[in-house]
């Protein structure tokens, strides 16, 4: 008798969501875990990165992302862990990000392959690229003067009187070179001052070390995304971790290679189109995970929302960052925070911090169709807003 061949293991969508929220650190009530060094590094290792963004309507993206999970904490401790103790480093993860220091070898591989071949010949790259002479000037200044900000490469008062196009072009070019040198690893962000980057030459910040192999680098696209997502089809993994720029054929090869090596397994998810993938160790614990509880607000640049197709297909939540939408066409607001309640995205809050007035303004609350705002939910949301105001160090809340 020929033995029957077992097909992929099947999971309910609810189990996949439960695993996803546990991997994201969003399955327990906010503040259940204290944000210490271990919890900080664990968050980076689980999700892959903390995205950085300059928008400061409520708070910086990486600070707000941590608050969503840990509640109020001392921001200076996070800065010290990143820029003092070097538990993490800034580089390209999901866009510009804070990454665990254990990923530095992966970063070095991207640095050594920068710029990617796909950028060659593109019109925007020919306008953005800088000369070798400019890069040498920037490196000379950093080595001679020590850490510098981008503003230090702006025209100085004495130079502003020199009305020459060549001077203006040189200074503008050097500021672009600073960013390009960060991409190729010769310059690093050694610290921040009022969120402004402080740059230094890499050898003064990180000891020299090996780079990951090209195979390891390509595999990181898949493995980091699965660590953060749990179970996912390929379309949910695209652009989760954006360091490796892989085309569709390369992604298929990465998946096939890791299936052969049994580093990942193929599974099926009820109601989800196509094959899905998971790390074997996640499947060992999926049945033991408790149901998600608690209420919190999610930053637009949170790793939970890096792949919006996933939020739409698993949580029936369609989200657009309307910062980039013209004001007249916005549906919900400029900087809207999704509301996560007991494992569901149930609404959106439009807040605005008025620092000069010590006031957190709630401009609007939009609940998802079909969600009934119970008294318990209203109380939980009110506590969440008060907790956010406490973190932002404001005493007054306007709205709701």
mmCIF file of C-alpha atoms in Angstrom:
data_model
loop_
_atom_site.group_PDB
_atom_site.id
_atom_site.type_symbol
_atom_site.label_atom_id
_atom_site.label_comp_id
_atom_site.label_asym_id
_atom_site.label_seq_id
_atom_site.Cartn_x
_atom_site.Cartn_y
_atom_site.Cartn_z
ATOM 1 C CA UNK A 1 0.000 0.000 0.000
ATOM 2 C CA UNK A 2 1.465 3.335 -1.039
ATOM 3 C CA UNK A 3 1.537 5.841 1.849
ATOM 4 C CA UNK A 4 -0.560 8.943 1.273
ATOM 5 C CA UNK A 5 1.340 12.177 0.866
ATOM 6 C CA UNK A 6 0.517 14.778 3.469
ATOM 7 C CA UNK A 7 -0.341 18.230 2.205
ATOM 8 C CA UNK A 8 0.589 21.546 3.818
ATOM 9 C CA UNK A 9 -0.629 22.130 7.346
ATOM 10 C CA UNK A 10 -3.742 24.324 7.491
ATOM 11 C CA UNK A 11 -4.448 27.191 9.903
ATOM 12 C CA UNK A 12 -7.441 29.359 10.639
ATOM 13 C CA UNK A 13 -7.069 33.045 9.854
ATOM 14 C CA UNK A 14 -7.660 33.872 13.528
ATOM 15 C CA UNK A 15 -4.636 31.776 14.522
ATOM 16 C CA UNK A 16 -2.478 33.573 11.943
ATOM 17 C CA UNK A 17 -3.564 36.991 13.268
ATOM 18 C CA UNK A 18 -2.881 35.858 16.828
ATOM 19 C CA UNK A 19 0.649 34.754 15.923
ATOM 20 C CA UNK A 20 1.252 37.981 13.965
ATOM 21 C CA UNK A 21 0.272 40.221 16.872
ATOM 22 C CA UNK A 22 2.416 38.182 19.269
ATOM 23 C CA UNK A 23 5.407 38.537 16.955
ATOM 24 C CA UNK A 24 4.760 42.282 16.772
ATOM 25 C CA UNK A 25 4.555 42.622 20.561
ATOM 26 C CA UNK A 26 0.947 43.817 20.328
ATOM 27 C CA UNK A 27 -0.958 40.865 21.795
ATOM 28 C CA UNK A 28 -0.779 41.956 25.432
ATOM 29 C CA UNK A 29 -2.016 45.145 27.088
ATOM 30 C CA UNK A 30 0.293 48.119 26.636
ATOM 31 C CA UNK A 31 2.813 48.322 29.467
ATOM 32 C CA UNK A 32 2.673 44.617 30.374
ATOM 33 C CA UNK A 33 6.449 44.539 29.838
ATOM 34 C CA UNK A 34 8.908 47.181 31.017
ATOM 35 C CA UNK A 35 11.063 48.707 28.298
ATOM 36 C CA UNK A 36 14.567 47.733 29.407
ATOM 37 C CA UNK A 37 17.627 46.811 27.320
ATOM 38 C CA UNK A 38 16.500 43.226 26.832
ATOM 39 C CA UNK A 39 12.960 44.191 25.803
ATOM 40 C CA UNK A 40 14.318 46.836 23.405
ATOM 41 C CA UNK A 41 16.666 44.407 21.646
ATOM 42 C CA UNK A 42 13.976 41.711 21.630
ATOM 43 C CA UNK A 43 11.588 44.101 19.877
ATOM 44 C CA UNK A 44 14.200 44.869 17.218
ATOM 45 C CA UNK A 45 15.003 41.184 16.703
ATOM 46 C CA UNK A 46 11.337 40.196 16.456
ATOM 47 C CA UNK A 47 10.121 42.940 14.133
ATOM 48 C CA UNK A 48 13.402 43.553 12.298
ATOM 49 C CA UNK A 49 13.620 47.316 12.785
ATOM 50 C CA UNK A 50 12.144 50.537 14.120
ATOM 51 C CA UNK A 51 11.324 52.856 11.239
ATOM 52 C CA UNK A 52 12.533 56.450 11.553
ATOM 53 C CA UNK A 53 10.531 59.370 10.243
ATOM 54 C CA UNK A 54 10.848 63.120 10.669
ATOM 55 C CA UNK A 55 7.105 63.852 11.028
ATOM 56 C CA UNK A 56 6.491 65.095 14.573
ATOM 57 C CA UNK A 57 2.740 65.759 14.739
ATOM 58 C CA UNK A 58 2.461 63.600 17.873
ATOM 59 C CA UNK A 59 5.963 62.182 18.423
ATOM 60 C CA UNK A 60 8.785 60.711 16.369
ATOM 61 C CA UNK A 61 7.792 57.407 14.748
ATOM 62 C CA UNK A 62 10.266 55.167 16.616
ATOM 63 C CA UNK A 63 9.342 56.616 20.011
ATOM 64 C CA UNK A 64 5.620 56.255 19.316
ATOM 65 C CA UNK A 65 6.047 52.690 18.060
ATOM 66 C CA UNK A 66 7.679 51.707 21.349
ATOM 67 C CA UNK A 67 5.033 53.526 23.411
ATOM 68 C CA UNK A 68 2.290 51.497 21.668
ATOM 69 C CA UNK A 69 3.731 48.388 23.293
ATOM 70 C CA UNK A 70 5.482 49.515 26.466
ATOM 71 C CA UNK A 71 3.621 52.647 27.559
ATOM 72 C CA UNK A 72 5.474 55.734 28.847
ATOM 73 C CA UNK A 73 9.261 55.437 29.127
ATOM 74 C CA UNK A 74 12.345 57.642 29.162
ATOM 75 C CA UNK A 75 13.325 58.457 25.567
ATOM 76 C CA UNK A 76 16.893 59.280 26.611
ATOM 77 C CA UNK A 77 17.386 55.632 27.579
ATOM 78 C CA UNK A 78 16.500 54.512 24.057
ATOM 79 C CA UNK A 79 18.917 57.098 22.628
ATOM 80 C CA UNK A 80 21.635 55.839 24.972
ATOM 81 C CA UNK A 81 21.079 52.201 23.982
ATOM 82 C CA UNK A 82 21.357 53.102 20.286
ATOM 83 C CA UNK A 83 24.039 55.814 20.209
ATOM 84 C CA UNK A 84 25.883 55.194 23.479
ATOM 85 C CA UNK A 85 25.869 51.474 24.153
ATOM 86 C CA UNK A 86 25.543 50.602 20.435
ATOM 87 C CA UNK A 87 22.894 47.927 20.956
ATOM 88 C CA UNK A 88 21.545 49.024 17.582
ATOM 89 C CA UNK A 89 22.563 51.099 14.585
ATOM 90 C CA UNK A 90 20.912 53.306 11.978
ATOM 91 C CA UNK A 91 20.723 52.086 8.431
ATOM 92 C CA UNK A 92 18.310 50.969 5.713
ATOM 93 C CA UNK A 93 15.941 48.264 7.016
ATOM 94 C CA UNK A 94 12.389 49.281 6.248
ATOM 95 C CA UNK A 95 13.407 52.627 4.816
ATOM 96 C CA UNK A 96 15.708 54.478 7.261
ATOM 97 C CA UNK A 97 15.545 52.480 10.480
ATOM 98 C CA UNK A 98 17.069 51.538 13.807
ATOM 99 C CA UNK A 99 18.299 47.953 13.437
ATOM 100 C CA UNK A 100 19.639 45.438 15.969
ATOM 101 C CA UNK A 101 23.433 45.408 16.031
ATOM 102 C CA UNK A 102 23.275 41.676 15.240
ATOM 103 C CA UNK A 103 22.170 42.704 11.720
ATOM 104 C CA UNK A 104 25.263 44.818 11.059
ATOM 105 C CA UNK A 105 26.815 42.145 8.828
ATOM 106 C CA UNK A 106 23.682 42.277 6.658
ATOM 107 C CA UNK A 107 23.972 46.049 6.520
ATOM 108 C CA UNK A 108 27.602 45.768 5.442
ATOM 109 C CA UNK A 109 26.598 43.603 2.491
ATOM 110 C CA UNK A 110 24.228 46.311 1.249
ATOM 111 C CA UNK A 111 26.901 48.951 1.851
ATOM 112 C CA UNK A 112 29.388 47.051 -0.303
ATOM 113 C CA UNK A 113 26.852 46.672 -3.112
ATOM 114 C CA UNK A 114 25.739 50.307 -3.062
ATOM 115 C CA UNK A 115 24.449 51.727 -5.324
ATOM 116 C CA UNK A 116 22.335 48.784 -6.515
ATOM 117 C CA UNK A 117 22.650 47.808 -10.154
ATOM 118 C CA UNK A 118 18.969 48.657 -10.619
ATOM 119 C CA UNK A 119 19.766 52.355 -10.051
ATOM 120 C CA UNK A 120 22.273 52.536 -12.892
ATOM 121 C CA UNK A 121 21.118 54.601 -15.847
ATOM 122 C CA UNK A 122 18.070 56.057 -14.125
ATOM 123 C CA UNK A 123 17.603 59.794 -14.664
ATOM 124 C CA UNK A 124 16.990 60.567 -10.995
ATOM 125 C CA UNK A 125 20.198 58.747 -10.020
ATOM 126 C CA UNK A 126 22.279 60.734 -12.488
ATOM 127 C CA UNK A 127 20.969 63.911 -10.799
ATOM 128 C CA UNK A 128 21.493 62.606 -7.271
ATOM 129 C CA UNK A 129 24.952 61.014 -7.637
ATOM 130 C CA UNK A 130 27.984 63.074 -6.600
ATOM 131 C CA UNK A 131 31.596 63.294 -7.656
ATOM 132 C CA UNK A 132 34.533 61.452 -6.115
ATOM 133 C CA UNK A 133 36.025 64.843 -5.233
ATOM 134 C CA UNK A 134 32.939 65.759 -3.201
ATOM 135 C CA UNK A 135 33.012 62.488 -1.256
ATOM 136 C CA UNK A 136 36.697 63.035 -0.486
ATOM 137 C CA UNK A 137 35.992 66.546 0.805
ATOM 138 C CA UNK A 138 33.304 65.230 3.164
ATOM 139 C CA UNK A 139 35.502 62.426 4.503
ATOM 140 C CA UNK A 140 38.408 64.851 4.974
ATOM 141 C CA UNK A 141 36.269 67.193 7.035
ATOM 142 C CA UNK A 142 34.843 64.442 9.219
ATOM 143 C CA UNK A 143 38.293 63.003 9.923
ATOM 144 C CA UNK A 144 39.760 66.402 10.683
ATOM 145 C CA UNK A 145 36.848 68.037 12.556
ATOM 146 C CA UNK A 146 35.111 65.066 14.147
ATOM 147 C CA UNK A 147 31.346 64.368 14.103
ATOM 148 C CA UNK A 148 29.315 66.877 12.073
ATOM 149 C CA UNK A 149 25.684 67.523 11.215
ATOM 150 C CA UNK A 150 24.354 67.995 7.719
ATOM 151 C CA UNK A 151 23.921 71.697 8.535
ATOM 152 C CA UNK A 152 27.692 71.956 9.033
ATOM 153 C CA UNK A 153 28.006 71.511 5.286
ATOM 154 C CA UNK A 154 25.797 74.528 4.583
ATOM 155 C CA UNK A 155 27.400 77.841 3.492
ATOM 156 C CA UNK A 156 29.160 79.637 6.330
ATOM 157 C CA UNK A 157 28.657 83.422 6.846
ATOM 158 C CA UNK A 158 31.970 84.303 5.223
ATOM 159 C CA UNK A 159 31.194 82.073 2.272
ATOM 160 C CA UNK A 160 27.721 83.488 1.672
ATOM 161 C CA UNK A 161 29.302 86.663 0.364
ATOM 162 C CA UNK A 162 31.020 84.721 -2.384
ATOM 163 C CA UNK A 163 28.412 84.943 -5.074
ATOM 164 C CA UNK A 164 29.705 82.111 -7.183
ATOM 165 C CA UNK A 165 27.646 79.275 -8.591
ATOM 166 C CA UNK A 166 30.552 76.888 -8.069
ATOM 167 C CA UNK A 167 30.552 77.424 -4.296
ATOM 168 C CA UNK A 168 26.800 76.919 -3.967
ATOM 169 C CA UNK A 169 26.962 73.786 -6.090
ATOM 170 C CA UNK A 170 29.906 72.374 -4.107
ATOM 171 C CA UNK A 171 28.159 72.835 -0.780
ATOM 172 C CA UNK A 172 24.920 71.354 -2.075
ATOM 173 C CA UNK A 173 26.813 68.432 -3.572
ATOM 174 C CA UNK A 174 28.677 67.753 -0.324
ATOM 175 C CA UNK A 175 25.415 67.481 1.628
ATOM 176 C CA UNK A 176 24.243 64.852 -0.851
ATOM 177 C CA UNK A 177 27.589 63.094 -0.601
ATOM 178 C CA UNK A 178 27.137 62.854 3.159
ATOM 179 C CA UNK A 179 23.956 60.809 2.654
ATOM 180 C CA UNK A 180 25.499 58.672 -0.081
ATOM 181 C CA UNK A 181 28.494 57.909 2.121
ATOM 182 C CA UNK A 182 26.033 56.794 4.807
ATOM 183 C CA UNK A 183 24.451 54.421 2.305
ATOM 184 C CA UNK A 184 27.797 52.922 1.287
ATOM 185 C CA UNK A 185 28.954 52.560 4.887
ATOM 186 C CA UNK A 186 31.925 54.907 5.018
ATOM 187 C CA UNK A 187 29.907 57.318 7.176
ATOM 188 C CA UNK A 188 27.506 56.387 9.986
ATOM 189 C CA UNK A 189 24.974 58.196 12.154
ATOM 190 C CA UNK A 190 26.857 58.342 15.443
ATOM 191 C CA UNK A 191 24.131 60.228 17.320
ATOM 192 C CA UNK A 192 21.244 62.653 17.063
ATOM 193 C CA UNK A 193 20.681 66.151 18.387
ATOM 194 C CA UNK A 194 17.025 67.258 18.401
ATOM 195 C CA UNK A 195 16.516 64.450 15.881
ATOM 196 C CA UNK A 196 19.162 65.927 13.554
ATOM 197 C CA UNK A 197 21.700 63.321 12.423
ATOM 198 C CA UNK A 198 25.272 63.586 13.672
ATOM 199 C CA UNK A 199 27.615 61.908 11.195
ATOM 200 C CA UNK A 200 31.063 60.415 11.716
ATOM 201 C CA UNK A 201 33.415 58.158 9.795
ATOM 202 C CA UNK A 202 32.505 54.499 10.304
ATOM 203 C CA UNK A 203 35.872 53.392 11.687
ATOM 204 C CA UNK A 204 35.430 55.618 14.747
ATOM 205 C CA UNK A 205 32.008 54.161 15.597
ATOM 206 C CA UNK A 206 31.826 50.498 14.583
ATOM 207 C CA UNK A 207 34.839 48.170 14.556
ATOM 208 C CA UNK A 208 35.518 46.665 11.164
ATOM 209 C CA UNK A 209 33.883 43.291 10.649
ATOM 210 C CA UNK A 210 32.694 40.801 8.052
ATOM 211 C CA UNK A 211 29.815 41.303 5.695
ATOM 212 C CA UNK A 212 27.099 38.710 5.223
ATOM 213 C CA UNK A 213 27.314 36.623 2.080
ATOM 214 C CA UNK A 214 25.099 37.561 -0.825
ATOM 215 C CA UNK A 215 22.954 34.484 -0.146
ATOM 216 C CA UNK A 216 22.540 35.448 3.516
ATOM 217 C CA UNK A 217 21.668 38.985 2.497
ATOM 218 C CA UNK A 218 18.997 37.835 0.046
ATOM 219 C CA UNK A 219 17.633 35.327 2.569
ATOM 220 C CA UNK A 220 17.263 38.139 5.115
ATOM 221 C CA UNK A 221 14.425 39.593 3.033
ATOM 222 C CA UNK A 222 12.412 36.425 3.748
ATOM 223 C CA UNK A 223 13.576 35.408 7.224
ATOM 224 C CA UNK A 224 13.326 38.835 8.858
ATOM 225 C CA UNK A 225 9.839 39.342 7.418
ATOM 226 C CA UNK A 226 8.663 35.936 8.650
ATOM 227 C CA UNK A 227 10.053 36.638 12.114
ATOM 228 C CA UNK A 228 7.917 39.766 12.209
ATOM 229 C CA UNK A 229 4.805 38.360 10.515
ATOM 230 C CA UNK A 230 4.657 34.730 11.618
ATOM 231 C CA UNK A 231 2.741 33.136 8.736
ATOM 232 C CA UNK A 232 2.472 34.989 5.427
ATOM 233 C CA UNK A 233 2.179 34.607 1.653
ATOM 234 C CA UNK A 234 4.872 36.186 -0.501
ATOM 235 C CA UNK A 235 2.799 39.301 -1.229
ATOM 236 C CA UNK A 236 2.689 40.080 2.520
ATOM 237 C CA UNK A 237 6.479 39.844 2.730
ATOM 238 C CA UNK A 238 7.291 42.160 -0.180
ATOM 239 C CA UNK A 239 8.609 45.495 1.150
ATOM 240 C CA UNK A 240 8.465 44.422 4.799
ATOM 241 C CA UNK A 241 12.258 44.485 4.899
ATOM 242 C CA UNK A 242 13.446 46.731 2.067
ATOM 243 C CA UNK A 243 17.228 46.437 2.426
ATOM 244 C CA UNK A 244 17.580 43.756 -0.287
ATOM 245 C CA UNK A 245 15.979 44.959 -3.515
ATOM 246 C CA UNK A 246 14.806 41.664 -5.001
ATOM 247 C CA UNK A 247 12.715 41.225 -8.114
ATOM 248 C CA UNK A 248 9.971 38.595 -8.351
ATOM 249 C CA UNK A 249 12.262 35.903 -9.786
ATOM 250 C CA UNK A 250 14.862 36.470 -7.057
ATOM 251 C CA UNK A 251 12.187 36.292 -4.360
ATOM 252 C CA UNK A 252 10.952 32.970 -5.745
ATOM 253 C CA UNK A 253 14.503 31.599 -5.686
ATOM 254 C CA UNK A 254 14.962 32.706 -2.069
ATOM 255 C CA UNK A 255 11.720 31.009 -1.030
ATOM 256 C CA UNK A 256 12.568 27.798 -2.919
ATOM 257 C CA UNK A 257 16.068 27.667 -1.429
ATOM 258 C CA UNK A 258 14.801 28.070 2.119
ATOM 259 C CA UNK A 259 12.077 25.457 1.573
ATOM 260 C CA UNK A 260 14.722 22.992 0.384
ATOM 261 C CA UNK A 261 16.874 23.721 3.419
ATOM 262 C CA UNK A 262 13.785 23.349 5.654
ATOM 263 C CA UNK A 263 14.393 26.746 7.217
ATOM 264 C CA UNK A 264 10.789 27.575 6.317
ATOM 265 C CA UNK A 265 7.710 25.436 5.678
ATOM 266 C CA UNK A 266 4.755 25.901 3.374
ATOM 267 C CA UNK A 267 1.309 26.089 4.981
ATOM 268 C CA UNK A 268 -2.237 27.040 4.043
ATOM 269 C CA UNK A 269 -4.444 29.659 5.674
ATOM 270 C CA UNK A 270 -8.225 29.488 5.497
ATOM 271 C CA UNK A 271 -9.584 32.288 3.347
ATOM 272 C CA UNK A 272 -6.144 33.491 2.234
ATOM 273 C CA UNK A 273 -5.160 33.098 -1.398
ATOM 274 C CA UNK A 274 -2.000 31.216 -2.373
ATOM 275 C CA UNK A 275 0.685 29.324 -0.463
ATOM 276 C CA UNK A 276 1.912 30.768 2.823
ATOM 277 C CA UNK A 277 5.203 30.306 4.641
ATOM 278 C CA UNK A 278 6.372 30.140 8.235
ATOM 279 C CA UNK A 279 9.405 29.427 10.370
ATOM 280 C CA UNK A 280 9.004 25.916 11.860
ATOM 281 C CA UNK A 281 9.601 27.124 15.425
ATOM 282 C CA UNK A 282 6.601 29.461 15.214
ATOM 283 C CA UNK A 283 4.279 26.581 14.377
ATOM 284 C CA UNK A 284 5.356 24.720 17.502
ATOM 285 C CA UNK A 285 3.831 27.392 19.753
ATOM 286 C CA UNK A 286 0.920 28.740 17.698
ATOM 287 C CA UNK A 287 -1.711 26.656 19.486
ATOM 288 C CA UNK A 288 -0.554 27.855 22.906
ATOM 289 C CA UNK A 289 -0.810 31.584 22.236
ATOM 290 C CA UNK A 290 -3.516 33.411 24.211
ATOM 291 C CA UNK A 291 -6.043 35.660 22.517
ATOM 292 C CA UNK A 292 -4.809 39.271 22.040
ATOM 293 C CA UNK A 293 -6.106 41.765 24.583
ATOM 294 C CA UNK A 294 -5.696 45.440 25.318
ATOM 295 C CA UNK A 295 -6.162 48.752 23.555
ATOM 296 C CA UNK A 296 -3.454 50.918 22.003
ATOM 297 C CA UNK A 297 -2.782 53.330 19.143
ATOM 298 C CA UNK A 298 -0.577 52.437 16.185
ATOM 299 C CA UNK A 299 1.900 54.815 14.552
ATOM 300 C CA UNK A 300 1.489 55.167 10.754
ATOM 301 C CA UNK A 301 5.079 53.896 10.391
ATOM 302 C CA UNK A 302 4.691 50.942 12.763
ATOM 303 C CA UNK A 303 5.987 47.585 11.527
ATOM 304 C CA UNK A 304 2.433 46.246 11.887
ATOM 305 C CA UNK A 305 1.500 48.401 8.878
ATOM 306 C CA UNK A 306 4.600 48.082 6.701
ATOM 307 C CA UNK A 307 2.705 45.817 4.329
ATOM 308 C CA UNK A 308 -0.794 47.301 4.002
ATOM 309 C CA UNK A 309 -2.096 44.366 1.954
ATOM 310 C CA UNK A 310 -1.617 42.248 5.061
ATOM 311 C CA UNK A 311 -3.703 44.559 7.233
ATOM 312 C CA UNK A 312 -6.418 44.578 4.558
ATOM 313 C CA UNK A 313 -6.528 40.813 4.048
ATOM 314 C CA UNK A 314 -6.103 39.660 7.646
ATOM 315 C CA UNK A 315 -7.724 42.479 9.636
ATOM 316 C CA UNK A 316 -10.062 43.909 6.989
ATOM 317 C CA UNK A 317 -8.451 47.305 7.608
ATOM 318 C CA UNK A 318 -7.627 49.487 4.613
ATOM 319 C CA UNK A 319 -5.095 52.116 5.572
ATOM 320 C CA UNK A 320 -3.434 54.990 3.754
ATOM 321 C CA UNK A 321 -0.927 57.400 5.285
ATOM 322 C CA UNK A 322 -2.701 60.607 4.324
ATOM 323 C CA UNK A 323 0.324 62.790 5.017
ATOM 324 C CA UNK A 324 1.035 62.316 1.319
ATOM 325 C CA UNK A 325 -2.569 62.983 0.210
ATOM 326 C CA UNK A 326 -3.641 66.561 -0.702
ATOM 327 C CA UNK A 327 -5.638 68.083 2.162
ATOM 328 C CA UNK A 328 -8.850 68.326 0.143
ATOM 329 C CA UNK A 329 -8.721 64.605 -0.646
ATOM 330 C CA UNK A 330 -8.009 63.299 2.865
ATOM 331 C CA UNK A 331 -10.692 61.030 4.261
ATOM 332 C CA UNK A 332 -9.575 60.746 7.890
ATOM 333 C CA UNK A 333 -6.806 63.279 8.610
ATOM 334 C CA UNK A 334 -3.143 64.201 8.261
ATOM 335 C CA UNK A 335 -1.587 61.924 10.911
ATOM 336 C CA UNK A 336 -4.137 59.254 11.790
ATOM 337 C CA UNK A 337 -3.383 56.557 14.369
ATOM 338 C CA UNK A 338 -5.228 53.236 13.917
ATOM 339 C CA UNK A 339 -6.839 51.890 17.096
ATOM 340 C CA UNK A 340 -5.950 48.301 18.010
ATOM 341 C CA UNK A 341 -8.493 46.786 20.415
ATOM 342 C CA UNK A 342 -8.404 43.144 21.522
ATOM 343 C CA UNK A 343 -6.608 42.049 18.365
ATOM 344 C CA UNK A 344 -8.702 44.075 15.883
ATOM 345 C CA UNK A 345 -8.092 47.396 14.156
ATOM 346 C CA UNK A 346 -11.409 49.013 15.030
ATOM 347 C CA UNK A 347 -10.969 52.689 14.218
ATOM 348 C CA UNK A 348 -8.751 55.713 13.630
ATOM 349 C CA UNK A 349 -7.831 58.656 15.816
ATOM 350 C CA UNK A 350 -6.696 62.006 14.431
ATOM 351 C CA UNK A 351 -4.519 63.630 17.150
ATOM 352 C CA UNK A 352 -2.372 66.764 17.214
ATOM 353 C CA UNK A 353 0.141 67.700 19.914
ATOM 354 C CA UNK A 354 0.341 71.443 20.681
ATOM 355 C CA UNK A 355 3.666 71.588 22.505
ATOM 356 C CA UNK A 356 3.545 75.330 23.132
ATOM 357 C CA UNK A 357 0.190 74.972 24.894
ATOM 358 C CA UNK A 358 0.789 71.677 26.683
ATOM 359 C CA UNK A 359 -2.258 70.248 24.907
ATOM 360 C CA UNK A 360 -3.107 67.029 23.093
ATOM 361 C CA UNK A 361 -5.964 67.718 20.705
ATOM 362 C CA UNK A 362 -8.140 64.868 19.407
ATOM 363 C CA UNK A 363 -9.504 66.218 16.152
ATOM 364 C CA UNK A 364 -11.627 63.239 15.145
ATOM 365 C CA UNK A 365 -12.509 59.633 15.933
ATOM 366 C CA UNK A 366 -13.544 57.301 13.108
ATOM 367 C CA UNK A 367 -14.779 53.810 13.999
ATOM 368 C CA UNK A 368 -14.820 50.974 11.476
ATOM 369 C CA UNK A 369 -18.209 50.013 9.975
ATOM 370 C CA UNK A 370 -19.882 47.338 12.052
ATOM 371 C CA UNK A 371 -17.861 47.984 15.203
ATOM 372 C CA UNK A 372 -20.008 48.825 18.223
ATOM 373 C CA UNK A 373 -18.319 51.169 20.699
ATOM 374 C CA UNK A 374 -19.227 49.587 24.035
ATOM 375 C CA UNK A 375 -18.772 51.441 27.344
ATOM 376 C CA UNK A 376 -15.786 49.160 28.000
ATOM 377 C CA UNK A 377 -14.176 50.201 24.712
ATOM 378 C CA UNK A 378 -14.829 53.895 25.376
ATOM 379 C CA UNK A 379 -13.187 53.571 28.785
ATOM 380 C CA UNK A 380 -10.199 51.699 27.312
ATOM 381 C CA UNK A 381 -9.764 54.315 24.577
ATOM 382 C CA UNK A 382 -9.979 57.134 27.115
ATOM 383 C CA UNK A 383 -7.286 55.478 29.237
ATOM 384 C CA UNK A 384 -5.115 55.021 26.143
ATOM 385 C CA UNK A 385 -5.376 58.699 25.187
ATOM 386 C CA UNK A 386 -4.601 59.740 28.773
ATOM 387 C CA UNK A 387 -1.604 57.408 28.781
ATOM 388 C CA UNK A 388 -0.372 58.953 25.517
ATOM 389 C CA UNK A 389 -0.759 62.450 26.988
ATOM 390 C CA UNK A 390 1.296 61.311 29.982
ATOM 391 C CA UNK A 391 4.027 60.043 27.647
ATOM 392 C CA UNK A 392 3.950 63.329 25.735
ATOM 393 C CA UNK A 393 4.143 65.198 29.059
ATOM 394 C CA UNK A 394 1.046 67.321 28.517
ATOM 395 C CA UNK A 395 -1.647 67.916 31.103
ATOM 396 C CA UNK A 396 -4.583 68.875 28.890
ATOM 397 C CA UNK A 397 -6.604 66.834 26.405
ATOM 398 C CA UNK A 398 -9.076 68.506 24.051
ATOM 399 C CA UNK A 399 -11.760 66.417 22.377
ATOM 400 C CA UNK A 400 -13.633 63.175 23.105
#
